[in-house]
Amino acid sequence: MTDTKARQGLSRRDLLARSMAAGASFVVGSSFVAGSDAAWALETTALKPETMATLIQMARDIYPHDHLADEYYAIAVKGYDVPEAAEDVEAGIAGLNAAAQGKGHADYLSIGWERDRVDILRGIEDSAFFQQVRGGLVTGLYNQKAVWPLFGYEGESYSKGGYINRGFDDITWL
């Protein structure tokens, strides 16, 4: 192995090969999480990559939108990858994994059926960790301007003349 290759870490080819071999939603490396389609990647600094991957899956299970890519959920939870929050998030994910193990699974991320993951989330929904993540997702996910068109929202109307002249009375079904 050349010195350059050692410094590069994981090449694109290696990333694609791992993603095909993993067959899961995420490829987890030494300090990154990537989509299994290798279309996006997220470097972690304070959290373990496995924790971030679990957090992304948890976010998708709390607010499921099949038409949203995982990268939007990754952006929404990236704010938890800071030293101030790392201890609480790591503990919360450890509790989530323990709940999954109590149901006979290796961990939360390895559960294949969304329904089974949601059952585990229902068991912890009163916890401070769950409420913190759920509350943070409201703004973290839905305040991304890139997802607005995916929901049919054009954004604020003031700069475009307001709603009175732009669709206020466009109801055709009434």
Tab-separated table of C-alpha atoms in Angstrom:
chain	number	residue	atom	x	y	z
A	1	MET	CA	0.000	0.000	0.000
A	2	THR	CA	1.429	3.361	-0.936
A	3	ASP	CA	1.789	6.200	1.530
A	4	THR	CA	-0.801	8.243	-0.379
A	5	LYS	CA	-3.383	5.446	-0.250
A	6	ALA	CA	-2.828	5.037	3.511
A	7	ARG	CA	-3.514	8.722	4.044
A	8	GLN	CA	-6.603	8.771	1.838
A	9	GLY	CA	-8.454	6.286	3.997
A	10	LEU	CA	-11.345	4.705	2.134
A	11	SER	CA	-11.424	5.121	-1.627
A	12	ARG	CA	-14.646	5.583	-3.549
A	13	ARG	CA	-14.232	2.081	-4.976
A	14	ASP	CA	-13.817	0.614	-1.469
A	15	LEU	CA	-16.840	2.559	-0.274
A	16	LEU	CA	-18.999	1.223	-3.093
A	17	ALA	CA	-17.754	-2.329	-2.513
A	18	ARG	CA	-18.535	-2.117	1.204
A	19	SER	CA	-21.959	-0.665	0.550
A	20	MET	CA	-22.828	-3.536	-1.781
A	21	ALA	CA	-21.498	-6.088	0.687
A	22	ALA	CA	-23.303	-4.546	3.657
A	23	GLY	CA	-26.741	-4.592	2.087
A	24	ALA	CA	-27.989	-2.318	4.846
A	25	SER	CA	-29.216	1.243	4.710
A	26	PHE	CA	-25.925	2.700	5.901
A	27	VAL	CA	-22.228	2.055	5.480
A	28	VAL	CA	-20.415	2.801	8.719
A	29	GLY	CA	-16.698	3.528	8.647
A	30	SER	CA	-14.159	4.610	11.224
A	31	SER	CA	-15.400	8.205	11.332
A	32	PHE	CA	-18.192	8.427	8.788
A	33	VAL	CA	-21.668	7.254	7.880
A	34	ALA	CA	-22.651	6.947	4.225
A	35	GLY	CA	-25.804	6.036	2.390
A	36	SER	CA	-25.757	2.517	1.001
A	37	ASP	CA	-26.122	4.004	-2.466
A	38	ALA	CA	-22.945	6.027	-1.767
A	39	ALA	CA	-24.754	9.190	-2.828
A	40	TRP	CA	-24.016	10.962	0.446
A	41	ALA	CA	-21.694	10.681	3.412
A	42	LEU	CA	-21.473	12.347	6.790
A	43	GLU	CA	-18.301	12.668	8.806
A	44	THR	CA	-18.705	12.329	12.559
A	45	THR	CA	-16.581	14.167	15.082
A	46	ALA	CA	-18.027	13.630	18.574
A	47	LEU	CA	-20.331	10.635	18.068
A	48	LYS	CA	-19.413	7.124	17.029
A	49	PRO	CA	-20.432	6.452	13.416
A	50	GLU	CA	-22.674	3.579	14.586
A	51	THR	CA	-24.443	5.998	16.913
A	52	MET	CA	-24.989	8.491	14.089
A	53	ALA	CA	-26.324	5.763	11.786
A	54	THR	CA	-28.741	4.652	14.511
A	55	LEU	CA	-29.787	8.253	15.109
A	56	ILE	CA	-30.514	8.714	11.397
A	57	GLN	CA	-32.622	5.538	11.344
A	58	MET	CA	-34.418	6.661	14.501
A	59	ALA	CA	-35.181	10.013	12.847
A	60	ARG	CA	-36.580	8.250	9.792
A	61	ASP	CA	-38.759	6.069	12.026
A	62	ILE	CA	-40.081	9.031	14.036
A	63	TYR	CA	-40.973	11.103	10.961
A	64	PRO	CA	-41.282	8.594	8.109
A	65	HIS	CA	-41.413	10.038	4.631
A	66	ASP	CA	-40.669	7.467	1.960
A	67	HIS	CA	-40.025	10.186	-0.609
A	68	LEU	CA	-37.231	11.796	1.460
A	69	ALA	CA	-33.681	10.512	1.100
A	70	ASP	CA	-31.642	9.580	4.166
A	71	GLU	CA	-29.360	12.555	3.578
A	72	TYR	CA	-32.093	14.968	4.753
A	73	TYR	CA	-32.428	13.010	7.987
A	74	ALA	CA	-28.630	13.016	8.348
A	75	ILE	CA	-28.599	16.805	8.020
A	76	ALA	CA	-31.409	17.042	10.582
A	77	VAL	CA	-29.492	15.096	13.256
A	78	LYS	CA	-25.988	16.396	12.464
A	79	GLY	CA	-26.449	18.971	15.234
A	80	TYR	CA	-26.164	16.197	17.846
A	81	ASP	CA	-22.591	15.464	16.714
A	82	VAL	CA	-21.060	17.993	19.094
A	83	PRO	CA	-19.054	17.342	22.272
A	84	GLU	CA	-21.717	18.976	24.467
A	85	ALA	CA	-24.416	16.515	23.358
A	86	ALA	CA	-22.305	13.426	22.664
A	87	GLU	CA	-22.533	11.845	26.119
A	88	ASP	CA	-26.325	12.139	26.310
A	89	VAL	CA	-26.824	10.924	22.741
A	90	GLU	CA	-24.469	7.965	23.190
A	91	ALA	CA	-26.340	7.032	26.386
A	92	GLY	CA	-29.716	7.432	24.661
A	93	ILE	CA	-28.691	5.239	21.729
A	94	ALA	CA	-27.240	2.676	24.164
A	95	GLY	CA	-30.659	2.591	25.873
A	96	LEU	CA	-32.368	2.219	22.503
A	97	ASN	CA	-30.059	-0.656	21.598
A	98	ALA	CA	-30.695	-2.267	24.994
A	99	ALA	CA	-34.447	-2.065	24.341
A	100	ALA	CA	-33.894	-3.712	20.955
A	101	GLN	CA	-31.802	-6.442	22.551
A	102	GLY	CA	-34.581	-6.993	25.065
A	103	LYS	CA	-36.819	-7.824	22.094
A	104	GLY	CA	-34.298	-10.315	20.696
A	105	HIS	CA	-32.449	-8.139	18.176
A	106	ALA	CA	-28.715	-7.462	17.974
A	107	ASP	CA	-29.325	-3.681	18.109
A	108	TYR	CA	-31.809	-1.091	16.863
A	109	LEU	CA	-30.129	-0.605	13.498
A	110	SER	CA	-30.248	-4.308	12.651
A	111	ILE	CA	-34.040	-4.532	12.957
A	112	GLY	CA	-35.357	-5.044	9.442
A	113	TRP	CA	-39.011	-4.193	9.911
A	114	GLU	CA	-40.074	-0.602	10.516
A	115	ARG	CA	-43.032	-1.806	12.571
A	116	ASP	CA	-40.678	-3.554	15.029
A	117	ARG	CA	-38.495	-0.452	15.336
A	118	VAL	CA	-41.551	1.720	15.955
A	119	ASP	CA	-42.675	-0.656	18.727
A	120	ILE	CA	-39.328	-0.130	20.428
A	121	LEU	CA	-39.616	3.641	19.994
A	122	ARG	CA	-43.064	3.562	21.586
A	123	GLY	CA	-41.466	1.929	24.602
A	124	ILE	CA	-39.082	4.859	25.093
A	125	GLU	CA	-41.272	7.733	23.865
A	126	ASP	CA	-41.636	9.186	27.362
A	127	SER	CA	-37.869	9.397	27.866
A	128	ALA	CA	-36.079	12.735	27.776
A	129	PHE	CA	-33.791	11.453	25.011
A	130	PHE	CA	-36.661	10.524	22.700
A	131	GLN	CA	-38.439	13.829	23.318
A	132	GLN	CA	-35.222	15.765	22.638
A	133	VAL	CA	-34.638	13.990	19.317
A	134	ARG	CA	-38.302	14.224	18.272
A	135	GLY	CA	-38.446	17.920	19.126
A	136	GLY	CA	-35.191	18.676	17.343
A	137	LEU	CA	-36.392	16.908	14.217
A	138	VAL	CA	-39.355	19.226	13.826
A	139	THR	CA	-37.069	22.101	12.978
A	140	GLY	CA	-34.040	20.102	11.830
A	141	LEU	CA	-35.962	18.251	9.138
A	142	TYR	CA	-38.757	20.559	8.091
A	143	ASN	CA	-36.738	23.806	8.080
A	144	GLN	CA	-34.493	22.523	5.294
A	145	LYS	CA	-35.368	24.513	2.197
A	146	ALA	CA	-34.321	21.556	0.045
A	147	VAL	CA	-37.213	19.432	1.371
A	148	TRP	CA	-39.918	22.075	0.921
A	149	PRO	CA	-40.556	21.325	-2.771
A	150	LEU	CA	-40.772	17.623	-1.939
A	151	PHE	CA	-43.786	18.449	0.235
A	152	GLY	CA	-45.287	20.909	-2.246
A	153	TYR	CA	-44.435	23.961	-0.119
A	154	GLU	CA	-43.191	26.964	-2.080
A	155	GLY	CA	-41.811	28.793	0.943
A	156	GLU	CA	-42.815	32.121	2.356
A	157	SER	CA	-45.089	34.210	0.153
A	158	TYR	CA	-44.296	37.776	1.211
A	159	SER	CA	-41.427	38.212	-1.227
A	160	LYS	CA	-43.665	36.905	-4.022
A	161	GLY	CA	-46.580	39.227	-3.375
A	162	GLY	CA	-48.404	37.309	-0.663
A	163	TYR	CA	-51.091	34.657	-0.864
A	164	ILE	CA	-53.960	36.956	-1.865
A	165	ASN	CA	-52.655	37.284	-5.414
A	166	ARG	CA	-50.924	33.896	-5.532
A	167	GLY	CA	-53.332	31.048	-5.036
A	168	PHE	CA	-55.536	32.182	-2.171
A	169	ASP	CA	-58.657	31.478	-4.220
A	170	ASP	CA	-57.381	28.655	-6.426
A	171	ILE	CA	-59.646	26.077	-4.829
A	172	THR	CA	-61.271	24.133	-7.624
A	173	TRP	CA	-62.984	21.480	-5.559
A	174	LEU	CA	-65.294	23.782	-3.592
